[in-house]
Every structure is written in structure tokens, then in C-alpha cells.
mmCIF file with all atom_site columns, C-alpha atoms in Angstrom:
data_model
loop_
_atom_site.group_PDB
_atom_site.id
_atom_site.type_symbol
_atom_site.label_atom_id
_atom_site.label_alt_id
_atom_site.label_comp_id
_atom_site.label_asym_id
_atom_site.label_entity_id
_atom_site.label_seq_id
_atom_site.pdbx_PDB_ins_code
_atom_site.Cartn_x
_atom_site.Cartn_y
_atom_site.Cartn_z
_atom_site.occupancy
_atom_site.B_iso_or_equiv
_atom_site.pdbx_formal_charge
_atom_site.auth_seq_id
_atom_site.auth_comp_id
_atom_site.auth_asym_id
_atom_site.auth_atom_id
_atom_site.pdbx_PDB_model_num
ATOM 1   C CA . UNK G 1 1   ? 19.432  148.805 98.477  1.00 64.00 ? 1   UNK G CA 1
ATOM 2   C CA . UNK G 1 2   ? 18.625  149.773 95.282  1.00 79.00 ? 2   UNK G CA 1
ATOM 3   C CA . UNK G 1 3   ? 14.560  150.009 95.502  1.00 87.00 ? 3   UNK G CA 1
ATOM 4   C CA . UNK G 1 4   ? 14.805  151.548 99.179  1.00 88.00 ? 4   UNK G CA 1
ATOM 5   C CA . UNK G 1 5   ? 16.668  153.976 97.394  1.00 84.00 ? 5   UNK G CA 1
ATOM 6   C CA . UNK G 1 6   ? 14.196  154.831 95.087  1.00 89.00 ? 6   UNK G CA 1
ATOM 7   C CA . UNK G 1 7   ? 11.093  154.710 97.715  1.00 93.00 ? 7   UNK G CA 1
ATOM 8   C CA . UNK G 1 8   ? 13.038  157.213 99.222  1.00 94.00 ? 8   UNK G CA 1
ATOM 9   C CA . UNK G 1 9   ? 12.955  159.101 96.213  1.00 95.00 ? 9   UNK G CA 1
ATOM 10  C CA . UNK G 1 10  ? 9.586   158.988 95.518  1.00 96.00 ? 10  UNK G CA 1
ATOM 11  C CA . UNK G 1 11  ? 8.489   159.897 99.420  1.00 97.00 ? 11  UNK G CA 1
ATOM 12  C CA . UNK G 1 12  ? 8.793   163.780 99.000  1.00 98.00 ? 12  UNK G CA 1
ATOM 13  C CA . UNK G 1 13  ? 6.578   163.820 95.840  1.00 98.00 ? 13  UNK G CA 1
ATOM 14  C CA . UNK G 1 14  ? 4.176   161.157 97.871  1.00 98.00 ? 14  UNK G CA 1
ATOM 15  C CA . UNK G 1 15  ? 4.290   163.748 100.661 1.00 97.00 ? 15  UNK G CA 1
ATOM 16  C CA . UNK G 1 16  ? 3.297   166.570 98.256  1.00 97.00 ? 16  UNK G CA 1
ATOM 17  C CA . UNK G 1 17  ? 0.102   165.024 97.348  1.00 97.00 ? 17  UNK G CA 1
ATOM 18  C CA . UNK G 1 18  ? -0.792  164.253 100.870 1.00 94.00 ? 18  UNK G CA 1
ATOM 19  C CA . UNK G 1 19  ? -0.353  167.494 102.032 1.00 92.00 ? 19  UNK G CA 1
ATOM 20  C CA . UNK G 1 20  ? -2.634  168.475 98.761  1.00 93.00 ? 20  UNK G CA 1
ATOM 21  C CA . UNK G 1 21  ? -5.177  166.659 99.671  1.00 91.00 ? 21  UNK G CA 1
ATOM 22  C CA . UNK G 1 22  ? -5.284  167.384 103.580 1.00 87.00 ? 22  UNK G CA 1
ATOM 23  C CA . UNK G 1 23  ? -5.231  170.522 102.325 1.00 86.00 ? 23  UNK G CA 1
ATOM 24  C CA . UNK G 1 24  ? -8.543  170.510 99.860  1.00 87.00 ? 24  UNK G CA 1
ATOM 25  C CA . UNK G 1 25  ? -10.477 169.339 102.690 1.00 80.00 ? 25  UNK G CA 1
ATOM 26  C CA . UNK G 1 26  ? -12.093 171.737 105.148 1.00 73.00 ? 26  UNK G CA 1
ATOM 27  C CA . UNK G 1 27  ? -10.120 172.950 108.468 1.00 63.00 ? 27  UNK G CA 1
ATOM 28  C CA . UNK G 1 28  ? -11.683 170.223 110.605 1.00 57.00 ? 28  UNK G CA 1
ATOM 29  C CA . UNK G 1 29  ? -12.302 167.405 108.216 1.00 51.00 ? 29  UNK G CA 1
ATOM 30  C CA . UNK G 1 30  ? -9.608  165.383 109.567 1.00 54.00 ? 30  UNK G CA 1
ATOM 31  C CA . UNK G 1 31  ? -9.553  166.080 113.344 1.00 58.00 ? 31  UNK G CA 1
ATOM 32  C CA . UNK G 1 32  ? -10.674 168.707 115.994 1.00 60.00 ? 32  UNK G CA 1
ATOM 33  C CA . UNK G 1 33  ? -9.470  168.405 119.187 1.00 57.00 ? 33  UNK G CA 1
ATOM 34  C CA . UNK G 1 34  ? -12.289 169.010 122.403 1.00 65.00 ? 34  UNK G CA 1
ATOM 35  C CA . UNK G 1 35  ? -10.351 172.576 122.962 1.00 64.00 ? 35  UNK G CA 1
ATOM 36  C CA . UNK G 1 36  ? -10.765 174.945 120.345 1.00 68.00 ? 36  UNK G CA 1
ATOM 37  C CA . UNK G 1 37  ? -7.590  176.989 121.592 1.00 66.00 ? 37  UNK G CA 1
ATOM 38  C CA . UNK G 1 38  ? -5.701  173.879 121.865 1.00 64.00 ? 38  UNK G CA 1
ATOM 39  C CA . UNK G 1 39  ? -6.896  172.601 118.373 1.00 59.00 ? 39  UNK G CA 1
ATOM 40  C CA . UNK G 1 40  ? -5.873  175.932 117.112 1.00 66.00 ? 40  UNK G CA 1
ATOM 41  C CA . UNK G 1 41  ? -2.239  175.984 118.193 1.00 68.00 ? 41  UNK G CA 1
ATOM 42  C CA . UNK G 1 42  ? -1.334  172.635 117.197 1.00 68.00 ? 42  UNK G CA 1
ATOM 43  C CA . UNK G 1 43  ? -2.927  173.567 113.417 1.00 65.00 ? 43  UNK G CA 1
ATOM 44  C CA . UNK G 1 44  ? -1.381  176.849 113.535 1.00 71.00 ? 44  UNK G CA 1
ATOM 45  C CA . UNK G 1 45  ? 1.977   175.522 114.901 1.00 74.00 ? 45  UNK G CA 1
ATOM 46  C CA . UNK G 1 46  ? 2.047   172.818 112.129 1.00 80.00 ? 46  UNK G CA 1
ATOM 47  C CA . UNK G 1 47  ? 2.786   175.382 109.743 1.00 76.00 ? 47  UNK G CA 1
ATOM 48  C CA . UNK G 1 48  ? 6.507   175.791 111.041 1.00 85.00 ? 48  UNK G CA 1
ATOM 49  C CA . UNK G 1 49  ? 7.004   171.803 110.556 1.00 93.00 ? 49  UNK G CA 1
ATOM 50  C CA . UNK G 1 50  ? 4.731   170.837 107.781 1.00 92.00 ? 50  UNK G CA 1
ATOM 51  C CA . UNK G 1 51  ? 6.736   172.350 105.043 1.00 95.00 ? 51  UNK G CA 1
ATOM 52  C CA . UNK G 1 52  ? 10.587  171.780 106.786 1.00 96.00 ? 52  UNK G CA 1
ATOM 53  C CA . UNK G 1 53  ? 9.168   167.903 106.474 1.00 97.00 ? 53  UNK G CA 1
ATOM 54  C CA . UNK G 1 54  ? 9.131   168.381 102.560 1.00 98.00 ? 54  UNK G CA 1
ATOM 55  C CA . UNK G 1 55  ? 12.449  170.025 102.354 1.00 98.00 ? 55  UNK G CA 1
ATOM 56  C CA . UNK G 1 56  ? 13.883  167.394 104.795 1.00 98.00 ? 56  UNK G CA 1
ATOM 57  C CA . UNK G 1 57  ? 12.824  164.565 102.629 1.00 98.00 ? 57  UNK G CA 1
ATOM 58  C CA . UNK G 1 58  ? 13.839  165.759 99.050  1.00 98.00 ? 58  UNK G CA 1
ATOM 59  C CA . UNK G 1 59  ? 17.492  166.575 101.411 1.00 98.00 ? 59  UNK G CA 1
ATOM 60  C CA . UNK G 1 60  ? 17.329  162.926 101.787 1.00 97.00 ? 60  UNK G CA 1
ATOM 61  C CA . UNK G 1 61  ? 15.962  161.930 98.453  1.00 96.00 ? 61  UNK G CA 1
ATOM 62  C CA . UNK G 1 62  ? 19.142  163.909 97.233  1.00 96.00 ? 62  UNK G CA 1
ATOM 63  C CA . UNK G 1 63  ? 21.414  162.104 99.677  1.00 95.00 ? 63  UNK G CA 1
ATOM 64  C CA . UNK G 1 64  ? 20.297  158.890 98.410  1.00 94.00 ? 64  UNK G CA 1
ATOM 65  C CA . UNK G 1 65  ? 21.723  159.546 94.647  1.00 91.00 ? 65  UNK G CA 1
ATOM 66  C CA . UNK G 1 66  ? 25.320  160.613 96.122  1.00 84.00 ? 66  UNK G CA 1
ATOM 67  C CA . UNK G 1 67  ? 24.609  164.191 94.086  1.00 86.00 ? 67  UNK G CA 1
ATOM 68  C CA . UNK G 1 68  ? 23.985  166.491 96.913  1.00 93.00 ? 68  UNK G CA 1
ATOM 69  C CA . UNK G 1 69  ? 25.338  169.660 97.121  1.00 96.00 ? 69  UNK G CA 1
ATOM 70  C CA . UNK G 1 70  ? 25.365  173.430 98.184  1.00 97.00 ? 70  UNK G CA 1
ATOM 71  C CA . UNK G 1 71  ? 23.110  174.221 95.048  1.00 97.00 ? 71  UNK G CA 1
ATOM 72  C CA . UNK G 1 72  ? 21.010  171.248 95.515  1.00 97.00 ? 72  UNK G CA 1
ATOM 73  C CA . UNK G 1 73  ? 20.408  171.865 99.103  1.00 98.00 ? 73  UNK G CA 1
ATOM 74  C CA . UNK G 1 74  ? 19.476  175.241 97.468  1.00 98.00 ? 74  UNK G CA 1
ATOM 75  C CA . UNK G 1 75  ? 17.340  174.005 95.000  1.00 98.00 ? 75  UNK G CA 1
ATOM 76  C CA . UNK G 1 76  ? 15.191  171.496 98.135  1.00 98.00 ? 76  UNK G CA 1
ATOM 77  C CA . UNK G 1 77  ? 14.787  175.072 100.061 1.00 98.00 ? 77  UNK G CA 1
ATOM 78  C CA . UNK G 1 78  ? 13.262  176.744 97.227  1.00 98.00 ? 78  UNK G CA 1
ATOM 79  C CA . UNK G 1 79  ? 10.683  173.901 96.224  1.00 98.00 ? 79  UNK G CA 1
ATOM 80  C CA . UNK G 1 80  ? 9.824   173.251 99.875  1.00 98.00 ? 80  UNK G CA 1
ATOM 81  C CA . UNK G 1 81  ? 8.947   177.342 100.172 1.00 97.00 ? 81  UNK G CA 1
ATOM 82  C CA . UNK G 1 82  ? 7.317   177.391 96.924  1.00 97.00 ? 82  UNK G CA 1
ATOM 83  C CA . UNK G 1 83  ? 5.217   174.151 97.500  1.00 97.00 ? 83  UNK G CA 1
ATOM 84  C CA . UNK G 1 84  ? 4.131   176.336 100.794 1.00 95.00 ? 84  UNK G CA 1
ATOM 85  C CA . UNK G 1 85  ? 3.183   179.358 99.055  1.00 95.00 ? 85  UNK G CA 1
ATOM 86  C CA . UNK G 1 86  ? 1.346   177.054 96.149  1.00 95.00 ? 86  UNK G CA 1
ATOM 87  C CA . UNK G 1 87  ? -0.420  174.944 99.078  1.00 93.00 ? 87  UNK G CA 1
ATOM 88  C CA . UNK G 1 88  ? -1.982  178.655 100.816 1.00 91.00 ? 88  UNK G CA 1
ATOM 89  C CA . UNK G 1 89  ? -2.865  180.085 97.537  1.00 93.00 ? 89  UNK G CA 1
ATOM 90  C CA . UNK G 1 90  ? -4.853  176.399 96.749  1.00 92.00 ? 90  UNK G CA 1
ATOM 91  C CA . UNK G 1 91  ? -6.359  176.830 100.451 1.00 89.00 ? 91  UNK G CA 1
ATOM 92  C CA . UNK G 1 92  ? -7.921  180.126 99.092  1.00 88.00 ? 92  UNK G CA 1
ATOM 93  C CA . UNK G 1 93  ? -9.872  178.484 97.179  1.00 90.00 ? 93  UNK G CA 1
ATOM 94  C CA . UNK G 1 94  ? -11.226 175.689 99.380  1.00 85.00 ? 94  UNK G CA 1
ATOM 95  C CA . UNK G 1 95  ? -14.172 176.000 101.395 1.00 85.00 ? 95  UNK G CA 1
ATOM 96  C CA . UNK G 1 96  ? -13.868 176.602 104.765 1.00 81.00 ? 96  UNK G CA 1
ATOM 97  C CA . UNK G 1 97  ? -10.238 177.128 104.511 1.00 80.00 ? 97  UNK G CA 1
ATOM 98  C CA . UNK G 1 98  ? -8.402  179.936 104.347 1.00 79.00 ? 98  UNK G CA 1
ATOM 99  C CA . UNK G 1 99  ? -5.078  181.655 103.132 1.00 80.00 ? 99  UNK G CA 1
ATOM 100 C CA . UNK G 1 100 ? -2.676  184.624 105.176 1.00 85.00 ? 100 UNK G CA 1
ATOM 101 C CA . UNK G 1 101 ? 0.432   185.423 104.352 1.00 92.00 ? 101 UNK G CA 1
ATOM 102 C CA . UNK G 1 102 ? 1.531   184.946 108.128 1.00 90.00 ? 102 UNK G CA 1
ATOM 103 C CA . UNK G 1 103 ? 0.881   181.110 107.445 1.00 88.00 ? 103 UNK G CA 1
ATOM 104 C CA . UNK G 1 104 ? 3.090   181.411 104.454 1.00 90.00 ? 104 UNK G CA 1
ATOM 105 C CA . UNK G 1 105 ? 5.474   183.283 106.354 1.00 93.00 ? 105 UNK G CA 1
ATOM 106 C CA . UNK G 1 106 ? 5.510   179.942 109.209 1.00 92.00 ? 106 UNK G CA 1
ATOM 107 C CA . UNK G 1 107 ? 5.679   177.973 105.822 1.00 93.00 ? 107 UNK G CA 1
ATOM 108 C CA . UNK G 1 108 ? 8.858   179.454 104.872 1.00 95.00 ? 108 UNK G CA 1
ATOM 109 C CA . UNK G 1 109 ? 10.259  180.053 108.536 1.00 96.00 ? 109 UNK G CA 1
ATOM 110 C CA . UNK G 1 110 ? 10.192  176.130 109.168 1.00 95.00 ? 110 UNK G CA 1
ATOM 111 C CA . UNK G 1 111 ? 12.023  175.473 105.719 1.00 97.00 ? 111 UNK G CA 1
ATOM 112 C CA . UNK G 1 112 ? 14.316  177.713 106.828 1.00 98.00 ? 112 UNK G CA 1
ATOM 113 C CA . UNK G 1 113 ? 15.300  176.725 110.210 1.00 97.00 ? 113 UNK G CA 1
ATOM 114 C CA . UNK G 1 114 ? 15.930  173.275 109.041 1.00 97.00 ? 114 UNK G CA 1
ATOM 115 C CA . UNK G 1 115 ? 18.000  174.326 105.893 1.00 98.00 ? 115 UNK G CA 1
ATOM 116 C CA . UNK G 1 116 ? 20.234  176.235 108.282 1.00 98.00 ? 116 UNK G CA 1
ATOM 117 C CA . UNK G 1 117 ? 20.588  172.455 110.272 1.00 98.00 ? 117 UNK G CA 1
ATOM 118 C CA . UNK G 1 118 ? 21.036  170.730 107.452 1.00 98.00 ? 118 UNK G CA 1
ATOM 119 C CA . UNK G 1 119 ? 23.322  172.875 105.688 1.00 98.00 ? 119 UNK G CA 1
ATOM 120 C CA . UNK G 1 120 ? 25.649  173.660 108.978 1.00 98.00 ? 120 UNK G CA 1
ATOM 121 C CA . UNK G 1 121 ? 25.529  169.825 109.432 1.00 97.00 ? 121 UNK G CA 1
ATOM 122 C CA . UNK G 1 122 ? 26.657  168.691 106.282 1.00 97.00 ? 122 UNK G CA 1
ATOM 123 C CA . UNK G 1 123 ? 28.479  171.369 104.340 1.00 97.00 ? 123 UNK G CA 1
ATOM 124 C CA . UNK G 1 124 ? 30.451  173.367 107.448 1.00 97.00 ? 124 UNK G CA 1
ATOM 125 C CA . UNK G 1 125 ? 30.500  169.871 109.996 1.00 94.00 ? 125 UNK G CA 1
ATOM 126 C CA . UNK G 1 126 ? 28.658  171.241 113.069 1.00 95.00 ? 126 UNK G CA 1
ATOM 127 C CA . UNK G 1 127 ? 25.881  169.456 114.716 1.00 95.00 ? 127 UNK G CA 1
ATOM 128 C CA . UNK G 1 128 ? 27.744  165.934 114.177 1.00 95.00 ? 128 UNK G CA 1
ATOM 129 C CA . UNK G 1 129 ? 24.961  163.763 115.431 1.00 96.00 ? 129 UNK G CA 1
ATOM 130 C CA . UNK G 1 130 ? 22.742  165.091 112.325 1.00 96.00 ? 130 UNK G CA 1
ATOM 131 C CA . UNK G 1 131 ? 25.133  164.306 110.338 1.00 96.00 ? 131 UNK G CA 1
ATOM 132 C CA . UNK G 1 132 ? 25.831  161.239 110.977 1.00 95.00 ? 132 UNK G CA 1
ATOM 133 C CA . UNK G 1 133 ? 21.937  160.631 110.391 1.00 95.00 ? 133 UNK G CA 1
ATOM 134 C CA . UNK G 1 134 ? 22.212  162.650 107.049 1.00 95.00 ? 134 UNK G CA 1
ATOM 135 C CA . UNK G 1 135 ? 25.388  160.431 106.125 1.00 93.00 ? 135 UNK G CA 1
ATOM 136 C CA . UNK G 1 136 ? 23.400  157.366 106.894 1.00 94.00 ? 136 UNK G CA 1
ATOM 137 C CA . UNK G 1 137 ? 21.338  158.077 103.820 1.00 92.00 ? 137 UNK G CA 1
ATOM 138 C CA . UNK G 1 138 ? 24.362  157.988 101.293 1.00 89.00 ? 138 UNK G CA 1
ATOM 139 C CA . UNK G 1 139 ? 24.565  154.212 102.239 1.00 84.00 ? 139 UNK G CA 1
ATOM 140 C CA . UNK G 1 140 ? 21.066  153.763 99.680  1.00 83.00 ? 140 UNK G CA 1
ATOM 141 C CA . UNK G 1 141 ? 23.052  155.428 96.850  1.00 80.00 ? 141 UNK G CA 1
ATOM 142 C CA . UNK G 1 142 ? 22.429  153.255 93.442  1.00 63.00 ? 142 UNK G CA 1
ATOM 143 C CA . UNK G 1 143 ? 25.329  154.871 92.037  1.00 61.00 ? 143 UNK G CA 1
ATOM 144 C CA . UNK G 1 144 ? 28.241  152.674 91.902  1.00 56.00 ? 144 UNK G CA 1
#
């Protein structure tokens, strides 16, 4: 239980440098759908997800050393958002990218939607099903 434990705390900083280097690559570099208005949606609508993912695995990663609390939960909100504003400034500056505030605004809007889940969930006990899922993770705690 031990090492699951700590490949689960090493998957959020593993995520971080995927989504770096997805992101230093040019809009189409890793697919493009046949519809352009299709393609654009999905890449546009990732925004709202790809950053919540992030914040939903350091949650976990936290879980998984029995230490999570209001203040941590915090603290996995604000590095998720920051990450998001970090990743659009570093798409500036990548060819054939580019960087709006609106995507950092769907960066932070998906972080935030799933911190209000995952805090109601586990701190206030609504949405019982999540957490029960969220609870599941405390069973990888190396802490005696």
C-alpha cells in the first residue's frame, strides 16, 4: 500500500509536466479532428476539465497522507489555478499557440466547480457517493 501511495503522490506533478509539454507543442501537433468547429469545441471545452484534473489529483495525493484539510483543499485550488495561469502565459510564447484570459478564466472556472464538489463532499457530507470515492483514497495512507 505503501508505494501505491506514493505513485499517487507523484501523479499530479507527472500530470504537470504532461500538460507542459502538450502545451509547448503547436495547437494541432497532437490531433485535429476532420471538423474544424468540432475540433475547436472539444480544445476549447478542455479548458474547463484540464486544470480541475490537476486539482483533483493533488485532492487525492493529499488524501493519501491522511493530512487533508480545509486549508489543504485550499492550498490544491490555488496551485491548480496558478498552474493554469502559468500554463497560458507559457502558451504565449509558443508558436502557433496562443494565450486569452477567457481560457484562463475556463482554467480557473473548472478548478472551481470541482473544489466546490470536493469540498461539499468531504468537509459538509453532501454528495455521499463522492465521498465515498474520496474516502477510498485514505485506505493508501502510509501513516500508521
Amino acid at each position: 500500500m505503501k508505494i501505491v501511495g506514493w505513485l499517487i503522490r507523484i501523479l499530479p506533478f507527472a500530470y504537470m509536466v504532461l500538460i507542459w509539454n502538450l502545451s509547448s507543442m503547436p495547437d494541432d501537433a497532437v490531433i485535429e479532428l476532420p471538423f474544424s468547429s468540432l475540433d475547436r469545441f472539444i480544445k476549447e471545452s478542455l479548458h474547463l476539465v484540464e486544470f480541475a484534473i490537476l486539482y483533483v489529483l493533488f485532492v487525492i495525493a493529499f488524501l493519501t497522507t491522511g493530512r487533508f484539510t480545509v486549508k489543504r483543499n485550499l492550498f490544491c485550488l490555488v496551485i491548480a489555478c496558478l498552474f493554469g495561469i502559468t500554463d497560458e502565459i507559457h502558451q504565449s510564447f509558443v508558436p502557433y499557440r496562443s494565450a486569452t484570459i477567457i481560457d484562463g478564466v475556463k482554467d480557473i472556472t473548472g478548478v472551481s466547480v470541482f473544489y466546490y464538489f470536493v469540498y461539499q463532499a468531504y468537509f459538509k457530507n453532501r454528495f455521499t457517493r463522492l465521498k465515498k470515492i474520496l474516502n477510498f483514497f485514505i485506505s493508501f495512507n502510509s501513516r500508521p
